[in-house]
Coordinates of C-alpha atoms in Angstrom, one line a residue:
M30 CA 78.4 75.9 108.0
A31 CA 76.0 75.9 105.1
M32 CA 77.1 77.0 101.7
S33 CA 75.4 80.1 100.2
S34 CA 73.8 80.0 96.7
I35 CA 76.6 82.3 95.5
E36 CA 79.3 79.7 95.9
Q37 CA 79.7 76.0 96.1
A38 CA 82.2 73.6 97.7
P39 CA 85.0 72.6 95.3
S40 CA 84.6 69.0 94.1
P41 CA 87.5 66.5 94.4
S42 CA 88.0 66.7 90.7
N43 CA 88.8 70.4 91.0
A44 CA 91.4 69.9 93.8
A45 CA 94.4 70.1 91.4
V46 CA 93.0 73.2 89.7
S47 CA 92.3 74.9 93.1
H48 CA 95.9 74.1 94.2
K49 CA 97.3 75.6 91.0
S50 CA 95.1 78.6 91.4
R51 CA 96.3 79.2 94.9
R52 CA 99.9 78.9 93.9
S53 CA 99.2 81.4 91.0
R54 CA 97.7 83.8 93.5
K55 CA 100.7 83.7 95.7
L56 CA 103.0 84.4 92.8
Q57 CA 100.8 87.4 91.8
R58 CA 100.9 88.7 95.4
V59 CA 104.7 88.7 95.2
E60 CA 104.6 90.5 91.9
I61 CA 102.1 93.1 93.3
A62 CA 104.2 93.6 96.4
A63 CA 107.4 94.0 94.3
R64 CA 105.8 96.7 92.1
S65 CA 104.6 98.6 95.2
F66 CA 108.1 98.3 96.8
R67 CA 109.7 99.9 93.7
V68 CA 107.2 102.8 93.8
L69 CA 108.0 103.4 97.5
K70 CA 111.7 103.2 96.8
N71 CA 111.5 105.9 94.2
L72 CA 109.4 108.4 96.1
T73 CA 110.7 111.9 96.1
P74 CA 111.3 113.8 99.4
E75 CA 108.4 116.1 98.5
Q76 CA 106.0 113.1 98.1
V77 CA 107.1 111.8 101.5
D78 CA 106.7 115.2 103.1
R79 CA 103.2 115.6 101.7
F80 CA 102.2 112.1 103.0
M81 CA 103.5 112.9 106.5
D82 CA 101.8 116.4 106.4
S83 CA 98.5 114.8 105.3
Y84 CA 98.0 113.3 108.8
I85 CA 96.9 116.7 110.1
I86 CA 93.4 116.1 108.8
Y87 CA 92.9 113.1 111.2
D88 CA 93.3 115.3 114.2
L89 CA 90.3 117.2 112.9
D90 CA 86.6 116.3 112.5
W91 CA 84.0 117.4 110.0
A92 CA 81.7 118.1 112.9
D93 CA 84.0 120.8 114.2
E94 CA 84.0 123.3 111.3
K95 CA 85.5 126.1 113.4
T96 CA 88.7 124.1 114.1
M97 CA 88.8 123.0 110.5
I98 CA 88.8 126.6 109.3
E99 CA 91.4 127.7 111.9
T100 CA 93.7 124.8 110.9
L101 CA 93.2 124.5 107.2
G102 CA 91.7 127.8 106.2
P103 CA 88.3 128.7 104.7
D104 CA 88.9 126.4 101.7
Y105 CA 89.3 123.4 104.2
Q106 CA 87.2 121.0 102.1
N107 CA 89.6 121.2 99.2
R108 CA 92.5 121.0 101.5
V109 CA 91.2 117.8 103.0
G110 CA 90.7 116.4 99.5
Q111 CA 94.3 117.1 98.6
C112 CA 95.5 115.6 101.9
L113 CA 93.5 112.5 101.2
S114 CA 95.1 112.2 97.7
D115 CA 98.6 112.7 99.2
Y116 CA 97.9 110.1 101.8
Y117 CA 96.3 107.3 99.7
C118 CA 98.7 107.6 96.8
I119 CA 101.4 106.3 99.1
L120 CA 99.4 104.3 101.6
N121 CA 98.0 102.0 99.0
H122 CA 101.5 100.9 98.1
M123 CA 102.5 100.4 101.7
C124 CA 99.4 98.2 102.3
A125 CA 100.1 96.2 99.1
I126 CA 103.5 95.1 100.4
G127 CA 101.6 93.2 103.1
D128 CA 98.3 91.4 103.3
L129 CA 96.2 94.6 103.0
E130 CA 96.1 95.6 99.4
K131 CA 92.4 96.2 99.8
M132 CA 93.2 98.6 102.7
Y133 CA 90.6 97.5 105.1
I134 CA 90.4 95.3 108.2
P135 CA 87.3 93.1 107.5
P136 CA 84.8 91.9 110.0
L137 CA 85.8 88.7 111.7
M138 CA 83.8 86.2 109.7
D139 CA 85.8 83.0 110.4
P140 CA 88.4 83.1 113.3
S141 CA 90.3 80.1 111.8
E142 CA 91.0 82.0 108.6
N143 CA 93.5 84.7 107.7
L144 CA 92.8 88.4 107.0
S145 CA 92.5 88.1 103.2
T146 CA 90.1 85.1 103.4
N147 CA 87.9 87.1 105.9
Q148 CA 87.8 89.9 103.4
L149 CA 86.6 87.5 100.7
L150 CA 84.0 86.0 103.1
Y151 CA 82.6 89.5 103.9
E152 CA 82.5 90.5 100.3
A153 CA 80.5 87.4 99.5
T154 CA 77.9 88.6 101.9
I155 CA 77.7 91.9 100.1
A156 CA 77.1 90.1 96.8
Q157 CA 74.4 88.0 98.5
E158 CA 72.5 90.7 100.3
L159 CA 72.4 93.2 97.4
D160 CA 70.1 90.6 95.6
L161 CA 71.1 91.9 92.2
P162 CA 69.1 91.4 89.0
K163 CA 70.8 90.1 85.8
H164 CA 73.1 92.6 84.1
A165 CA 73.1 94.8 87.2
R166 CA 75.0 98.1 87.4
V167 CA 76.4 98.7 90.9
L168 CA 78.1 101.8 92.4
E169 CA 81.0 101.7 94.8
L170 CA 82.4 104.8 96.6
G171 CA 86.0 104.6 97.7
C172 CA 86.9 101.8 95.3
G173 CA 90.6 101.7 95.8
R174 CA 92.5 99.5 93.4
G175 CA 89.3 97.8 92.2
R176 CA 89.9 94.5 93.9
V177 CA 86.7 94.3 95.9
A178 CA 84.8 95.3 92.7
A179 CA 86.5 92.5 90.8
H180 CA 85.5 89.9 93.4
I181 CA 81.9 91.1 93.6
S182 CA 81.6 91.2 89.8
S183 CA 83.0 87.7 89.6
L184 CA 80.4 86.5 92.1
T185 CA 77.4 88.2 90.5
G186 CA 78.1 89.1 86.9
A187 CA 77.4 92.8 87.7
T188 CA 79.2 95.7 86.3
I189 CA 80.7 97.9 89.0
T190 CA 81.4 101.6 88.7
G191 CA 84.0 102.7 91.2
L192 CA 84.7 106.2 92.4
N193 CA 88.0 107.3 94.1
I194 CA 89.8 110.5 94.9
D195 CA 93.2 109.0 94.2
A196 CA 94.3 108.9 90.5
D197 CA 97.0 106.4 91.3
Q198 CA 94.6 103.8 92.6
V199 CA 92.1 104.4 89.8
A200 CA 94.9 103.9 87.2
N201 CA 95.8 100.6 89.0
A202 CA 92.2 99.5 89.0
L203 CA 91.7 100.2 85.3
T204 CA 94.8 98.3 84.4
F205 CA 93.8 95.4 86.7
T206 CA 90.3 95.3 85.2
K207 CA 91.5 95.4 81.6
D208 CA 94.0 92.6 82.2
R209 CA 91.2 90.4 83.6
R210 CA 88.7 91.4 80.9
L211 CA 86.2 92.6 83.3
S212 CA 83.6 95.3 82.4
N213 CA 84.0 97.4 85.6
T214 CA 84.7 101.1 85.2
F215 CA 86.4 103.6 87.5
V216 CA 86.2 107.4 87.9
V217 CA 88.6 109.9 89.6
A218 CA 86.3 112.1 91.7
D219 CA 85.8 113.4 95.3
F220 CA 82.5 112.1 96.7
N221 CA 82.5 115.2 99.0
V222 CA 81.9 117.3 95.9
L223 CA 78.2 116.9 95.1
P224 CA 76.2 116.1 93.0
L225 CA 77.8 112.8 92.1
P226 CA 78.7 112.6 88.4
F227 CA 75.9 110.1 87.5
P228 CA 72.3 110.4 86.1
D229 CA 69.2 109.8 88.2
A230 CA 68.2 106.1 88.8
S231 CA 71.3 104.8 87.0
F232 CA 72.3 102.0 89.5
D233 CA 70.7 98.8 90.7
A234 CA 72.7 98.7 94.0
F235 CA 75.4 100.4 96.0
Y236 CA 78.0 99.3 98.5
Q237 CA 80.9 100.9 100.3
I238 CA 83.6 99.7 102.7
Q239 CA 84.9 102.1 105.3
A240 CA 84.6 105.2 103.1
F241 CA 81.7 107.1 104.8
S242 CA 84.0 108.2 107.6
L243 CA 85.6 110.5 105.0
A244 CA 82.3 112.0 104.1
K245 CA 81.8 115.7 105.0
D246 CA 78.0 115.7 104.8
I247 CA 76.6 112.1 105.2
P248 CA 72.9 113.3 105.0
A249 CA 73.6 115.0 101.7
L250 CA 75.5 112.0 100.4
C251 CA 72.7 109.7 101.3
R252 CA 70.3 111.9 99.4
E253 CA 72.6 111.7 96.4
L254 CA 72.6 108.0 96.6
H255 CA 68.8 108.0 96.7
R256 CA 68.9 110.0 93.5
V257 CA 71.3 107.8 91.5
L258 CA 69.8 104.5 92.7
K259 CA 66.8 102.8 91.1
P260 CA 63.6 102.0 93.2
G261 CA 64.1 98.7 94.9
A262 CA 67.9 99.1 95.0
K263 CA 69.7 97.9 98.1
L264 CA 72.7 99.6 99.8
S265 CA 75.3 97.7 101.8
L266 CA 77.6 99.8 104.1
L267 CA 80.5 98.8 106.3
D268 CA 82.2 101.5 108.3
W269 CA 83.8 103.0 111.3
A270 CA 81.5 104.0 114.1
S271 CA 81.7 105.0 117.8
L272 CA 79.6 102.7 120.0
P273 CA 77.4 103.4 123.0
A274 CA 80.2 102.5 125.5
Y275 CA 82.3 105.4 124.2
N276 CA 82.0 108.4 126.5
P277 CA 83.2 111.7 125.0
E278 CA 83.7 113.1 128.6
N279 CA 86.1 110.3 129.4
L280 CA 89.7 111.6 128.7
H281 CA 91.1 108.1 128.1
H282 CA 88.3 107.4 125.6
R283 CA 89.0 110.6 123.7
E284 CA 92.7 109.9 123.6
L285 CA 92.0 106.4 122.1
M286 CA 89.9 108.0 119.4
R287 CA 92.5 110.6 118.7
R288 CA 95.1 107.9 118.2
I289 CA 92.8 105.6 116.1
K290 CA 91.6 108.1 113.5
P291 CA 95.0 108.5 111.8
L292 CA 95.5 104.8 111.8
I293 CA 92.3 103.9 110.0
G294 CA 92.0 107.2 108.0
A295 CA 88.8 108.6 109.5
V296 CA 87.9 112.3 109.4
G297 CA 84.3 111.9 110.7
T298 CA 82.9 109.6 113.4
P299 CA 79.3 108.4 112.8
T300 CA 77.4 106.2 115.2
P301 CA 75.2 103.2 114.2
T302 CA 72.1 105.3 115.1
S303 CA 73.2 108.5 113.3
L304 CA 73.9 106.8 110.0
A305 CA 70.7 104.8 110.1
A306 CA 68.8 108.0 110.8
D307 CA 70.6 109.7 107.8
L308 CA 69.6 106.8 105.5
S309 CA 66.0 107.0 106.7
A310 CA 65.8 110.8 106.3
A311 CA 67.0 110.4 102.7
G312 CA 64.1 108.0 101.9
F313 CA 65.7 104.6 102.5
T314 CA 64.3 101.8 104.6
V315 CA 66.9 100.5 106.9
L316 CA 66.8 96.7 106.9
R317 CA 69.6 95.9 109.2
S318 CA 72.2 97.6 111.5
N319 CA 74.6 95.3 113.2
N320 CA 78.3 94.5 114.0
A321 CA 79.3 92.1 111.3
S322 CA 82.2 90.6 113.3
K323 CA 81.5 87.3 115.1
G324 CA 81.2 88.2 118.7
G325 CA 81.4 91.9 117.8
L326 CA 85.3 91.8 117.8
Q327 CA 87.7 92.6 115.0
A328 CA 90.7 92.6 117.4
P329 CA 92.1 89.2 116.3
L330 CA 92.4 90.4 112.7
I331 CA 93.7 93.8 113.8
E332 CA 96.4 92.0 115.8
K333 CA 97.4 89.8 112.8
A334 CA 97.8 92.8 110.5
D335 CA 99.7 94.7 113.2
G336 CA 102.1 91.7 113.7
Y337 CA 102.9 91.5 110.0
F338 CA 103.6 95.2 109.5
R339 CA 105.6 95.5 112.7
A340 CA 107.8 92.7 111.5
A341 CA 108.1 94.4 108.1
R342 CA 108.9 97.7 109.7
N343 CA 111.8 96.1 111.7
V344 CA 113.2 94.5 108.5
L345 CA 113.0 97.7 106.6
R346 CA 114.5 99.6 109.5
G347 CA 117.5 97.2 109.4
L348 CA 117.9 97.6 105.7
V349 CA 117.8 101.4 106.0
G350 CA 120.5 101.1 108.7
L351 CA 122.6 99.1 106.3
R352 CA 121.9 101.8 103.6
V353 CA 120.3 99.2 101.3
L354 CA 117.1 101.3 101.3
P355 CA 116.6 105.0 101.4
G356 CA 115.8 106.6 104.8
H357 CA 112.2 107.4 104.0
F358 CA 111.2 103.7 104.4
K359 CA 111.9 104.0 108.1
R360 CA 110.0 107.3 108.4
L361 CA 106.9 106.0 106.5
F362 CA 106.6 102.7 108.3
E363 CA 107.3 104.2 111.8
R364 CA 104.2 106.4 111.2
F365 CA 102.1 103.7 109.6
T366 CA 102.5 101.2 112.4
R367 CA 101.8 103.6 115.3
D368 CA 98.9 103.3 117.7
C369 CA 97.5 99.9 116.8
D370 CA 97.3 99.1 120.5
A371 CA 94.6 101.9 120.8
F372 CA 92.7 100.3 117.9
V373 CA 92.6 96.9 119.7
E374 CA 91.8 98.4 123.1
A375 CA 88.8 100.4 121.7
D376 CA 87.6 97.3 119.8
R377 CA 87.8 95.0 122.8
G378 CA 86.2 97.6 125.1
G379 CA 83.2 98.1 122.7
L380 CA 84.1 101.8 122.2
S381 CA 84.3 101.7 118.4
T382 CA 84.6 99.4 115.5
T383 CA 85.3 99.5 111.8
S384 CA 82.9 96.5 111.2
W385 CA 79.5 98.1 111.7
H386 CA 77.2 97.1 108.9
W387 CA 74.0 98.7 107.6
L388 CA 71.7 97.3 104.9
A389 CA 69.0 99.6 103.4
E390 CA 66.7 99.7 100.5
K391 CA 65.2 102.4 98.3
P392 CA 61.4 101.8 98.4
V393 CA 59.5 101.1 95.2
G394 CA 57.0 103.8 94.4
G395 CA 54.8 105.3 97.1
V396 CA 56.0 108.0 99.5
G397 CA 59.5 106.7 99.3
E398 CA 59.9 108.5 96.0
K399 CA 58.9 111.8 97.4
G400 CA 60.9 114.6 98.9
R401 CA 64.3 113.8 97.5
G402 CA 65.4 117.4 97.9
E403 CA 64.2 117.6 101.5
G404 CA 65.7 114.3 102.5
G405 CA 62.7 112.1 101.8
K406 CA 61.7 111.9 105.4
E407 CA 58.3 110.4 104.7
G408 CA 59.8 107.6 102.7
G409 CA 62.3 106.2 105.1
G410 CA 62.2 104.1 108.2
V411 CA 63.7 101.3 110.1
S412 CA 62.5 97.8 109.3
E413 CA 61.7 95.4 112.1
A414 CA 64.4 93.2 110.6
S415 CA 67.0 95.7 111.8
S416 CA 69.3 94.4 114.6
D417 CA 72.2 95.8 116.7
T418 CA 73.6 92.3 117.2
A419 CA 75.9 90.3 115.0
V420 CA 74.2 88.1 112.5
E421 CA 75.4 84.6 111.6
I422 CA 76.7 84.8 108.0
E423 CA 76.6 81.7 106.0
A424 CA 78.4 82.9 102.9
R425 CA 81.7 81.2 102.0
S426 CA 83.7 82.2 99.0
S427 CA 86.3 79.6 98.0
E428 CA 84.9 79.6 94.5
G429 CA 84.8 83.4 94.3
E430 CA 88.4 83.5 95.6
D431 CA 89.5 81.3 92.7
K432 CA 87.7 83.6 90.2
E433 CA 89.3 86.8 91.6
E434 CA 92.9 87.6 90.9
G435 CA 95.8 86.9 93.2
G436 CA 95.7 90.4 94.8
T437 CA 93.2 89.4 97.5
G438 CA 95.7 90.1 100.1
G439 CA 94.8 93.1 101.6
G440 CA 91.5 99.0 99.6
R441 CA 90.4 101.6 101.9
E442 CA 89.3 104.6 100.2
S443 CA 89.0 100.9 100.0
G444 CA 89.6 97.9 97.8

């Protein structure tokens, strides 16, 4: 496989340095897992109860406002926001114990590599396709602990501004960024509360990883992104989507979706076509729409993650039984590891995926700059380069992996 311009193959003279770097990353992973383990150990019963209660939102869908109001009340948007905060402030530590600190299952880029390396490979493709200018400013929604931002910044030299609803993750991202002397910045905010807290035309590019499925109003959010991006800016999106094989009249299909949404943290369920249409209506030109996983399957990586966390759950269950750990460890990980079989079945059956990828661009001048308040319908469109098939990605990021910190192990409301 050819090397991208972003990274190069390590030379033999760098072998010792690379080995030392990998050993250092492993040590850092242990330290990160140990810190998160201590946080989980010291959770109060109230925090655990709020986490468990937050799952109620995943039985709902933004598209069904009537049920939202009946379940959560007329202030349902704020209730969802609070549930998301209660959910992610614990989930990010559960994921950090394993190989999912970034809290997302990546597209399957290289079947021979592990989950964290596939994350790095996918992130390298983001860095490549955004085609950034020097000293670029890039926006990320759902930035998690800032690990994806650190990697992309290391590959491109860009300054990333990350936005996340969970103050715990933002605090972690700020500390991490300061320790590594990066220029990235992070903001605690809910991207369902619009407008976004940024001036017009203030960013050179945008990316997000599995965050739009939390968006209440994707068309409005796309219009906001059009506002804050400069002309010529590209957007790279990776997200959950239901696929054409999914039949909402099929009771088994609906049951699979009901079980998957709490596992992946999805409130809405876009389709490849609906999100492409929303981007076009906002004034963007859609350049590509495709399943980023090789062969269109994430299942091998899902199964790897599931195997690890099931093993961890069994160990923790035993330690709880011996009264070495508090009982809430069993409660948390029993819920966390539920229903992965539904995720795998839907992926292998082509019903849904969390690796659908869209690439779009804000046009430079012309009609693309019109009609922002009305969705910019004249300015959008779908490029002939768009495709609904997986593309062959040639980016490999061994150099980028060495530049990033050791926490490349697993961020949803992302990394």
